[in-house]
Short mmCIF file of C-alpha atoms in Angstrom, two decimals:
data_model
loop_
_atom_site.label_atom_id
_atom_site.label_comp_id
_atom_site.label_asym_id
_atom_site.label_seq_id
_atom_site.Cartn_x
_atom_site.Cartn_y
_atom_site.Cartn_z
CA UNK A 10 0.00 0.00 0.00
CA UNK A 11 1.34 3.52 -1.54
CA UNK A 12 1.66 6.19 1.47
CA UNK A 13 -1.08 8.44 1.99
CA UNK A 14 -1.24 12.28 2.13
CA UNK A 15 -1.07 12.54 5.52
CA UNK A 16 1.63 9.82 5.70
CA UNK A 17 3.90 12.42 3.13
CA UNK A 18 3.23 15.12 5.38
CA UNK A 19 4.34 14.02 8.16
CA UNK A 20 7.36 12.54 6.79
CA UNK A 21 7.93 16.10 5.63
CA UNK A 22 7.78 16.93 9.14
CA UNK A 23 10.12 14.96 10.21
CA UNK A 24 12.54 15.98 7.74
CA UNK A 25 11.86 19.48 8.83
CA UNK A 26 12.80 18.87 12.28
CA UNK A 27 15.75 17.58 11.36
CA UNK A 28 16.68 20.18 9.41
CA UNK A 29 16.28 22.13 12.33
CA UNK A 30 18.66 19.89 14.51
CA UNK A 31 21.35 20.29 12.62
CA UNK A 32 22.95 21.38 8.93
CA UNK A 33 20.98 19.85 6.30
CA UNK A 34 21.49 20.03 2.57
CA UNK A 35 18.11 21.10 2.07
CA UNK A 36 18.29 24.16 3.95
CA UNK A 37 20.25 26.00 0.56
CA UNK A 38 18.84 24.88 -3.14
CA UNK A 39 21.01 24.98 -6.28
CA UNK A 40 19.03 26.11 -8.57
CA UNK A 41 20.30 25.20 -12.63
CA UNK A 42 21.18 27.49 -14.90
CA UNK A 43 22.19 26.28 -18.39
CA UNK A 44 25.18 27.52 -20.07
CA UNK A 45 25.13 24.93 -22.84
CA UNK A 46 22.94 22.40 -23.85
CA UNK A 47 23.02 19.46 -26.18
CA UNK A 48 19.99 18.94 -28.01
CA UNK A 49 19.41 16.34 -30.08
CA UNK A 50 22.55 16.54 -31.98
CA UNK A 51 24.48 13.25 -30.39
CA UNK A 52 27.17 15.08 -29.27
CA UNK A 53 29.16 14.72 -25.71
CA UNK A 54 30.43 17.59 -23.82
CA UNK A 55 33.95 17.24 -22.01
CA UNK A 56 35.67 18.99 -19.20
CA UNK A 57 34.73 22.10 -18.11
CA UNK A 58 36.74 25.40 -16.94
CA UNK A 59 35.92 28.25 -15.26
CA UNK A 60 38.07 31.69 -15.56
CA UNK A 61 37.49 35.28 -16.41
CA UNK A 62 38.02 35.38 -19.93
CA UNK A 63 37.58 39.07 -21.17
CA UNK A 64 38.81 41.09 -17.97
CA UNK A 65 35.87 42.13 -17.14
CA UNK A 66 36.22 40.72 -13.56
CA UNK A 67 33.04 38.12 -13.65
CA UNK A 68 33.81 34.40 -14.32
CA UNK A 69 32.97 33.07 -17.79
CA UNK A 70 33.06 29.21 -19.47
CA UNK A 71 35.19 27.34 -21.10
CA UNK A 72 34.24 23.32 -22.39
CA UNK A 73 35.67 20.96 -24.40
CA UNK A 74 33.15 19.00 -26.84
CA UNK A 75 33.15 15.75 -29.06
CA UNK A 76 33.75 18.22 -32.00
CA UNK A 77 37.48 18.42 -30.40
CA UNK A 78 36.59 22.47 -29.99
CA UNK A 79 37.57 24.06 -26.88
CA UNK A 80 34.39 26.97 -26.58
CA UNK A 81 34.22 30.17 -24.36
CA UNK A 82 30.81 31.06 -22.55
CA UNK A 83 31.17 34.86 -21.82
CA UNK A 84 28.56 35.83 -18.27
CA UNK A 85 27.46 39.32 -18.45
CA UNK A 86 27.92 39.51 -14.91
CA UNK A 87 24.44 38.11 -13.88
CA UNK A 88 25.00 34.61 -15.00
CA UNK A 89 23.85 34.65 -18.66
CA UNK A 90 26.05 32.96 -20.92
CA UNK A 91 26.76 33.33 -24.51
CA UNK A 92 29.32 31.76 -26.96
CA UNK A 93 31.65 34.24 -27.33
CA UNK A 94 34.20 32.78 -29.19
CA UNK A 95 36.78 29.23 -29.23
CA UNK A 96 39.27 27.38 -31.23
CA UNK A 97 38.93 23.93 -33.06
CA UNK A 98 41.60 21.33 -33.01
CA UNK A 99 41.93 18.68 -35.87
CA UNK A 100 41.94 16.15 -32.11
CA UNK A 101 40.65 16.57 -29.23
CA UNK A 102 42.53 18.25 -26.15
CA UNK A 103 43.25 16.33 -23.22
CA UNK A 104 43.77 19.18 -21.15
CA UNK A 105 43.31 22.26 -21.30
CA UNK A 106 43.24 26.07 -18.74
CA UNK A 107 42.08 29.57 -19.65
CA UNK A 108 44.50 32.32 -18.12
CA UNK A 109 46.05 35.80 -19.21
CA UNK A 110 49.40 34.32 -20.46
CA UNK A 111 50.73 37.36 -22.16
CA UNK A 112 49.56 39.84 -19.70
CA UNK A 113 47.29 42.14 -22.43
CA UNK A 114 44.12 41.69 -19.81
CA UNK A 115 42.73 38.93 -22.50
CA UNK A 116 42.76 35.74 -21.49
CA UNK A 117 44.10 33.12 -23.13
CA UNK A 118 43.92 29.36 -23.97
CA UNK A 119 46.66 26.66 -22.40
CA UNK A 120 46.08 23.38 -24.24
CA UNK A 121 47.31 19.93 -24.45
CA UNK A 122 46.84 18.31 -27.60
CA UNK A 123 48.72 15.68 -29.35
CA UNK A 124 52.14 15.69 -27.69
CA UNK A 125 52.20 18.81 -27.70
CA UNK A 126 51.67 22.10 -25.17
CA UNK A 127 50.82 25.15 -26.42
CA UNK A 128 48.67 28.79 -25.92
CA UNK A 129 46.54 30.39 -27.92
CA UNK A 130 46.19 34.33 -28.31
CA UNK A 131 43.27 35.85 -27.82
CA UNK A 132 43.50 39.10 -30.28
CA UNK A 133 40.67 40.58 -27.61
CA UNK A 134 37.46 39.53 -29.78
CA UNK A 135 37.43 35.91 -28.82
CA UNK A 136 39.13 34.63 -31.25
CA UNK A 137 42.16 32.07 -30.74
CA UNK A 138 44.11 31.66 -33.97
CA UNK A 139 47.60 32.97 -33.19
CA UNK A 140 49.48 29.71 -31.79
CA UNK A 141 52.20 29.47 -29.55
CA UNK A 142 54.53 26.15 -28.51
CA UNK A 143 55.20 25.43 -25.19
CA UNK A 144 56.50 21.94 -25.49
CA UNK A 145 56.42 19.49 -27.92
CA UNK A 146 57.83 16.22 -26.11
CA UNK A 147 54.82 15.43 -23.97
CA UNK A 148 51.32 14.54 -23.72
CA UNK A 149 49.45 16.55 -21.49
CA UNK A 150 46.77 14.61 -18.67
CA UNK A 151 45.66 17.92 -16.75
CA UNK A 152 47.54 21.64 -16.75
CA UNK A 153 47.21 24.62 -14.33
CA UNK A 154 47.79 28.11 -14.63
CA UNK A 155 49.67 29.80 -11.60
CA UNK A 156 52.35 32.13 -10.91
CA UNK A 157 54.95 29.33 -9.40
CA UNK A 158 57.99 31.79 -9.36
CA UNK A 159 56.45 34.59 -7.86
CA UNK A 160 57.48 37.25 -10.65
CA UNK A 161 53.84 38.55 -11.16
CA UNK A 162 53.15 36.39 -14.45
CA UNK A 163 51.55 33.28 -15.20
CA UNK A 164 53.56 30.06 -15.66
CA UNK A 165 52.12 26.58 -16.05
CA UNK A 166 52.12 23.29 -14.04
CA UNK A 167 51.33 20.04 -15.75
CA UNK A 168 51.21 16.34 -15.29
CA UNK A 169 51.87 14.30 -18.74
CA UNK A 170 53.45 11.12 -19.77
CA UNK A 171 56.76 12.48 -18.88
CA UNK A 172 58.39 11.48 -15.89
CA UNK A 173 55.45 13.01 -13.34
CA UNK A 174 55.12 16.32 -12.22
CA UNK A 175 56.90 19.72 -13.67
CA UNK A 176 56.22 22.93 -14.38
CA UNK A 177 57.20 25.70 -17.33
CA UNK A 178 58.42 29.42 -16.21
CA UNK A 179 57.29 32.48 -18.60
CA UNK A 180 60.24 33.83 -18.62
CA UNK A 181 59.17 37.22 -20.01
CA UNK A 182 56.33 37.68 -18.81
CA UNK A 183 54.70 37.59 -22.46
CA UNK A 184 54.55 34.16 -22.83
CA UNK A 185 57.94 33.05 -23.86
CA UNK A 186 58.22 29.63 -21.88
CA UNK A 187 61.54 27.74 -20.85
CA UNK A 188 62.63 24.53 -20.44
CA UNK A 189 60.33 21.99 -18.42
CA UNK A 190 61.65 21.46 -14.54
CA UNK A 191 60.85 18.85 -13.03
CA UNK A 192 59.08 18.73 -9.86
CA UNK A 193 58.93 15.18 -9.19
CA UNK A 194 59.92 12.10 -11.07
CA UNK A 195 58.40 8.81 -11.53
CA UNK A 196 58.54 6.43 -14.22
CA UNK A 197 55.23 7.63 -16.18
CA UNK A 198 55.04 4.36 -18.57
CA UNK A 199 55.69 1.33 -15.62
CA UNK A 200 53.39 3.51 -13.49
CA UNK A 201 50.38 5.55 -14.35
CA UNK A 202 52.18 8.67 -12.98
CA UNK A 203 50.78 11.70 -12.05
CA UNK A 204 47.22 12.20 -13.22
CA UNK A 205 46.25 15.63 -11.92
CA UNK A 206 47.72 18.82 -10.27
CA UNK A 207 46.72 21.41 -8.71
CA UNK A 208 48.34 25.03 -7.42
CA UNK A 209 48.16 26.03 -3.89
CA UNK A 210 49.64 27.54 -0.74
CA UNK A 211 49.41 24.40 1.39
CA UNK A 212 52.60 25.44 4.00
CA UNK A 213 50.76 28.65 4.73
CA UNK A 214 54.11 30.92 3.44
CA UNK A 215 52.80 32.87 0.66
CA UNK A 216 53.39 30.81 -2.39
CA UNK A 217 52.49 28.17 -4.48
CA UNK A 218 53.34 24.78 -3.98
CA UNK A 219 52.11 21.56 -6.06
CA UNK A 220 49.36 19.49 -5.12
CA UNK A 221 49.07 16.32 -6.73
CA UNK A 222 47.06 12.67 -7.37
CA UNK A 223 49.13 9.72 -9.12
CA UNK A 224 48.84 6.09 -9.72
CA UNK A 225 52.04 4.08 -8.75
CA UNK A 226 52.91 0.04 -8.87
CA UNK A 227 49.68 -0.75 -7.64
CA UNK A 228 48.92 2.10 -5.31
CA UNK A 229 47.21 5.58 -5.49
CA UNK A 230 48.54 8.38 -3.88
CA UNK A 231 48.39 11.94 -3.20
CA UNK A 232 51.34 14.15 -2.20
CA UNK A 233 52.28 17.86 -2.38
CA UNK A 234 55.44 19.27 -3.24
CA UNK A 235 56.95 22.15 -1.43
CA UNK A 236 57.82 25.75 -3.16
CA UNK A 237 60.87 25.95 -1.02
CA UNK A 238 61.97 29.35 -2.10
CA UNK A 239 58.74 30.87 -3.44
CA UNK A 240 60.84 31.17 -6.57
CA UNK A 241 59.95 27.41 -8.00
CA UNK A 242 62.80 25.55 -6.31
CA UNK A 243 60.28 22.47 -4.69
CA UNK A 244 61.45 19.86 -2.32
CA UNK A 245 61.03 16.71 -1.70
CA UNK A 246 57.81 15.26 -2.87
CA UNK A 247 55.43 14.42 0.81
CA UNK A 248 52.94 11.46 0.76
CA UNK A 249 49.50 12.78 2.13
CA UNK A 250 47.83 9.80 1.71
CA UNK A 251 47.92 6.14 0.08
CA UNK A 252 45.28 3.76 -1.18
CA UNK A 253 45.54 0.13 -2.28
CA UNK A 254 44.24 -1.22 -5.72
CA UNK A 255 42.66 2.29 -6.84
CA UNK A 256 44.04 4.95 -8.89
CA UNK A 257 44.06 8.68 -7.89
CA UNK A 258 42.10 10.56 -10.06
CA UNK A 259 41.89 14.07 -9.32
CA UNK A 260 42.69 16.49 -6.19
CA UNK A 261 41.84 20.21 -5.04
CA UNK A 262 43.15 22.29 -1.94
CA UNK A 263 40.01 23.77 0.05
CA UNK A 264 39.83 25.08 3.66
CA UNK A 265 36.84 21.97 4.36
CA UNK A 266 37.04 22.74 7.75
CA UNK A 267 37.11 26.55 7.88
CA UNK A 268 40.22 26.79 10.18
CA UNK A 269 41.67 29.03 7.82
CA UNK A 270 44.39 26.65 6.25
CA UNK A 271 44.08 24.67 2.99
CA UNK A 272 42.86 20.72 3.24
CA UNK A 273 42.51 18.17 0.66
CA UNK A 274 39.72 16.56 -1.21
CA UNK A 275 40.66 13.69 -3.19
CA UNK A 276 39.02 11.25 -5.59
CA UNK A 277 39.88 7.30 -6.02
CA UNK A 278 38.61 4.87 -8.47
CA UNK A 279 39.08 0.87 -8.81
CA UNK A 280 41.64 -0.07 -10.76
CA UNK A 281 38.83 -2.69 -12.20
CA UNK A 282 36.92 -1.89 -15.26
CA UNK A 283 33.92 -3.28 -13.79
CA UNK A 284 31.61 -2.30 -11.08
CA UNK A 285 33.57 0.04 -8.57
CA UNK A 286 32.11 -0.11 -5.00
CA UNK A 287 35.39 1.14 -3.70
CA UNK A 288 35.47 4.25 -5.37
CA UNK A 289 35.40 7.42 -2.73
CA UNK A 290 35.59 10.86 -2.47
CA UNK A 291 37.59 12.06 0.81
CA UNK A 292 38.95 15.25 2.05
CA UNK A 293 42.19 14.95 4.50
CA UNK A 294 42.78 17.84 7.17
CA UNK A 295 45.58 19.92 7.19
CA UNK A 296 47.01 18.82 11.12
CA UNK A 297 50.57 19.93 12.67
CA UNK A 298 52.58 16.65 13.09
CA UNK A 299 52.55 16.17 17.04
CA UNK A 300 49.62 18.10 17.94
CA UNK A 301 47.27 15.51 19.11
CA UNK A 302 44.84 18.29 20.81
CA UNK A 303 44.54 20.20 17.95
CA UNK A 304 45.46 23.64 19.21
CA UNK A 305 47.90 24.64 16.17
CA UNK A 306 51.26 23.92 18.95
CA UNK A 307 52.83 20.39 19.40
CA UNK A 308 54.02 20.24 22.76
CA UNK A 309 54.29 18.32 26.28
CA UNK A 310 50.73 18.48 26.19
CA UNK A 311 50.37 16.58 23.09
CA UNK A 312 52.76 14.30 24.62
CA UNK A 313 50.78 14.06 28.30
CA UNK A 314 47.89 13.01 25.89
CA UNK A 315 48.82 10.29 23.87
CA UNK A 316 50.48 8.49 26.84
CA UNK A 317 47.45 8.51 28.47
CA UNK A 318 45.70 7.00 25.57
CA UNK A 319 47.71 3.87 26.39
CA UNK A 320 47.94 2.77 22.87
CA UNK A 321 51.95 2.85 22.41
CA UNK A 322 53.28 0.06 21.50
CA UNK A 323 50.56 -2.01 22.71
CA UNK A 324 50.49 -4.82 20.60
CA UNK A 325 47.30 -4.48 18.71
CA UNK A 326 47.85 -3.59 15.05
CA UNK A 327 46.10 -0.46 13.40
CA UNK A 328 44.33 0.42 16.66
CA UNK A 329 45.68 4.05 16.96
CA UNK A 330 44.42 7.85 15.80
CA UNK A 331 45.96 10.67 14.81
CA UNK A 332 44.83 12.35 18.20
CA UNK A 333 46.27 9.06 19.96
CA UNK A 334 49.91 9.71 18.78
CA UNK A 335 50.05 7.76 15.54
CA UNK A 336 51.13 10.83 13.23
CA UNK A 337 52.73 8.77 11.05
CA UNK A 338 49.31 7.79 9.87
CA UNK A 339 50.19 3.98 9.27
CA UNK A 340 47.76 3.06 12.39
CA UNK A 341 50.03 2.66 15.22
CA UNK A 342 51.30 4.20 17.85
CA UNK A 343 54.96 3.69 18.33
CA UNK A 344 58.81 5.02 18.32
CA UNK A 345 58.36 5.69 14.75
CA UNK A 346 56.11 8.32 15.16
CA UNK A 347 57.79 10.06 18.24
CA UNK A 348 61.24 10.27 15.50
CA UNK A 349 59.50 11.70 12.89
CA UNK A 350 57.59 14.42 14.64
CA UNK A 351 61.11 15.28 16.71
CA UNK A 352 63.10 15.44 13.58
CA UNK A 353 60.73 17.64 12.09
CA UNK A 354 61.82 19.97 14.76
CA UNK A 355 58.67 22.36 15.70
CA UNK A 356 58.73 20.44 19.25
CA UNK A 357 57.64 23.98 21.62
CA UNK A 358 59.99 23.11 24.60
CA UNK A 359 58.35 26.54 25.81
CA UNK A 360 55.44 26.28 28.98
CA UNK A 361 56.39 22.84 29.93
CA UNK A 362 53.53 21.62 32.17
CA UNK A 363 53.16 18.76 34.30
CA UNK A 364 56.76 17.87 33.95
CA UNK A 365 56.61 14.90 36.89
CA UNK A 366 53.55 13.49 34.74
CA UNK A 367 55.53 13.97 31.24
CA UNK A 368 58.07 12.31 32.87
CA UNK A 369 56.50 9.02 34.01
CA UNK A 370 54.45 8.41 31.18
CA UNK A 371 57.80 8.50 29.10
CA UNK A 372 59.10 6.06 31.93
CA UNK A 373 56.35 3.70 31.67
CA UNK A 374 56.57 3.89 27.65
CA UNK A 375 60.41 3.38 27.46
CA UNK A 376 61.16 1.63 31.00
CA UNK A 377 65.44 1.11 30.51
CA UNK A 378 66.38 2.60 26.65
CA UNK A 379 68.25 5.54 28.07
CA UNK A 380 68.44 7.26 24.86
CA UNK A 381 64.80 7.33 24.08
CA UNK A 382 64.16 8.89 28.02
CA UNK A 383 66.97 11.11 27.59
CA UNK A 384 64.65 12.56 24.61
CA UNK A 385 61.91 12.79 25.62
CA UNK A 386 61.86 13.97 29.39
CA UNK A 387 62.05 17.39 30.16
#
């Protein structure tokens, strides 16, 4: 038996109440707005961009189509779009960015296509006919506009089926690129390799660094690479996170959490062709290595804390949180952790209190290895 009007209504109710209780998606409505739409013609729309096109400070369109045509949606500043102008390849672009390359307040298109990289002018009436060559060693999986070097101009970061990550300078600041620098290396054709990157201040300094999802041997991973100097000089490539028999598909930096530093949202697919129940969409928060109770400072606190939590070295495998001293983020809580979070040296050895406390839980965690209490007491 169907439900009956009264039945609906008071389900409504219920939802309503809810709604009340706490956040609930239906509170807000996202209401559609077409920009483009396929009608009857068969074709299949691709990846879409958004980026302010004409100068004009509101955020227009760009799409990618069957018809291997990249096409620009100008707003009018309200959200109306029109098709103001494009470019068509002879193949389709597998990536592909809209950004003001040559600094004439136009902008302009950053493609992949082929193996090769390249920009397209945009002579100010939409139009996207005068070509220039980035690169043409590589094929292209996802591209970013950003200013990695900090000299006021746009340069480009790309993944491709190179040897991972790297990233092109515009050396003049008209769109004269130079040589490719790497940013991290992996073997692109026994791996999968990078598959997308993103640009963002993730250390909190002022520049960008290089957020990234790859496949590797087996594994999917994201990692960010720091922009030591602010002047495109990275470091050391840092895991964020690993996954087992997917592949990483795509990442973005966000503050999820509204703490006012960047996080990241990731998405993972099954390396199987068929039916993927293990595909997920998760977002990892930014955390200081050490600082268990979250207050931005890793200290004896911290330490006090996970002690307490009696989970060091306890015998039980994967049993251990982030907030229970496994910062290492392999699901235990042991010496490995406690080296890593000392070597990375932003220990505050400042308002030490509770020392007598600090000091036994480190005896009943390390009981006779000398060096290990030496460390660790106060």
């Amino acid at each position: 038996m169907g439900r009956t009007t009264s039945d609906k209504r008071s389900v409504r109710s219920l939802l309503a109440e809810e709604c009340e209780a706490r956040l609930c998606l239906n509170s807000v409505s996202f209401v559609p707005h077409d920009v483009f739409a396929v009608e009857d013609t068969g074709e299949r729309l691709g990846r879409v961009v958004a980026a302010d096109m004409d100068g004009d400070g509101d955020i227009d369109v760009l799409s990618t189509g069957a018809d291997n045509k990249i096409a620009w949606y100008e707003n009018d500043g309200a959200g109306n779009f029109e098709e103001a102008g494009g470019h068509q390849f002879e193949r389709r672009p597998s990536a592909f960015f809209g950004a003001d390359v040559n600094g004439d307040g136009n902008g302009d298109l950053i493609v992949g296509v082929g193996r090769q990289f390249v920009w397209y002018e945009d002579d100010g009436t939409g139009s996207f006919d005068v070509q220039h060559v980035i690169s043409e060693n590589y094929r292209a999986k996802s591209l970013i506009a950003a200013d990695v070097d900090g000299d006021g101009d746009v340069d480009l970061l790309t993944t491709c089926d190179c040897d991972g990550l790297a990233w092109y300078e515009n050396t003049d600041g008209a769109g004269s690129f130079g040589k490719r620098q790497s940013i991290s290396v992996v073997d692109f054709q026994s791996s999968g390799g990078a598959q997308s990157v993103v640009a963002a201040d993730l250390d909190g300094d002022g520049d960008v660094d290089a957020l990234s999802a790859w496949k590797y041997q087996g594994l999917a991973f994201n990692a960010w690479s720091e922009n030591t100097d602010g002047a495109g000089n990275f470091g050391k490539q840092q895991v964020i996170s690993t996954r087992g028999t997917l592949q990483g598909l795509s990442v973005f930096a966000a503050d999820m959490d509204g703490d006012g530093d960047m996080d990241v949202l990731s998405a993972f697919a099954s390396a199987s062709s068929s039916r993927r129940p293990d595909d997920t969409i998760t977002w990892y928060e930014k955390r200081l290595n050490g600082d268990s109770n979250d207050d931005n400072v890793f200290n004896s606190t911290d330490l006090v804390e996970v002690f307490r939590a009696g989970k060091y070295e306890d015998g039980i495998d994967h049993n251990a949180t982030f907030d229970e001293g496994d910062w290492n983020l392999d699901g235990d809580f042991d010496s490995s952790d406690l080296v890593a979070v000392f070597e990375a040296g932003h220990y505050v050895a400042a308002a030490r209190p509770l020392e007598a406390e600090i000091a036994a839980a480190v005896e009943l965690a390390f009981g006779d290895d000398e060096d290990l209490r030496t460390a660790f007491v106060p």
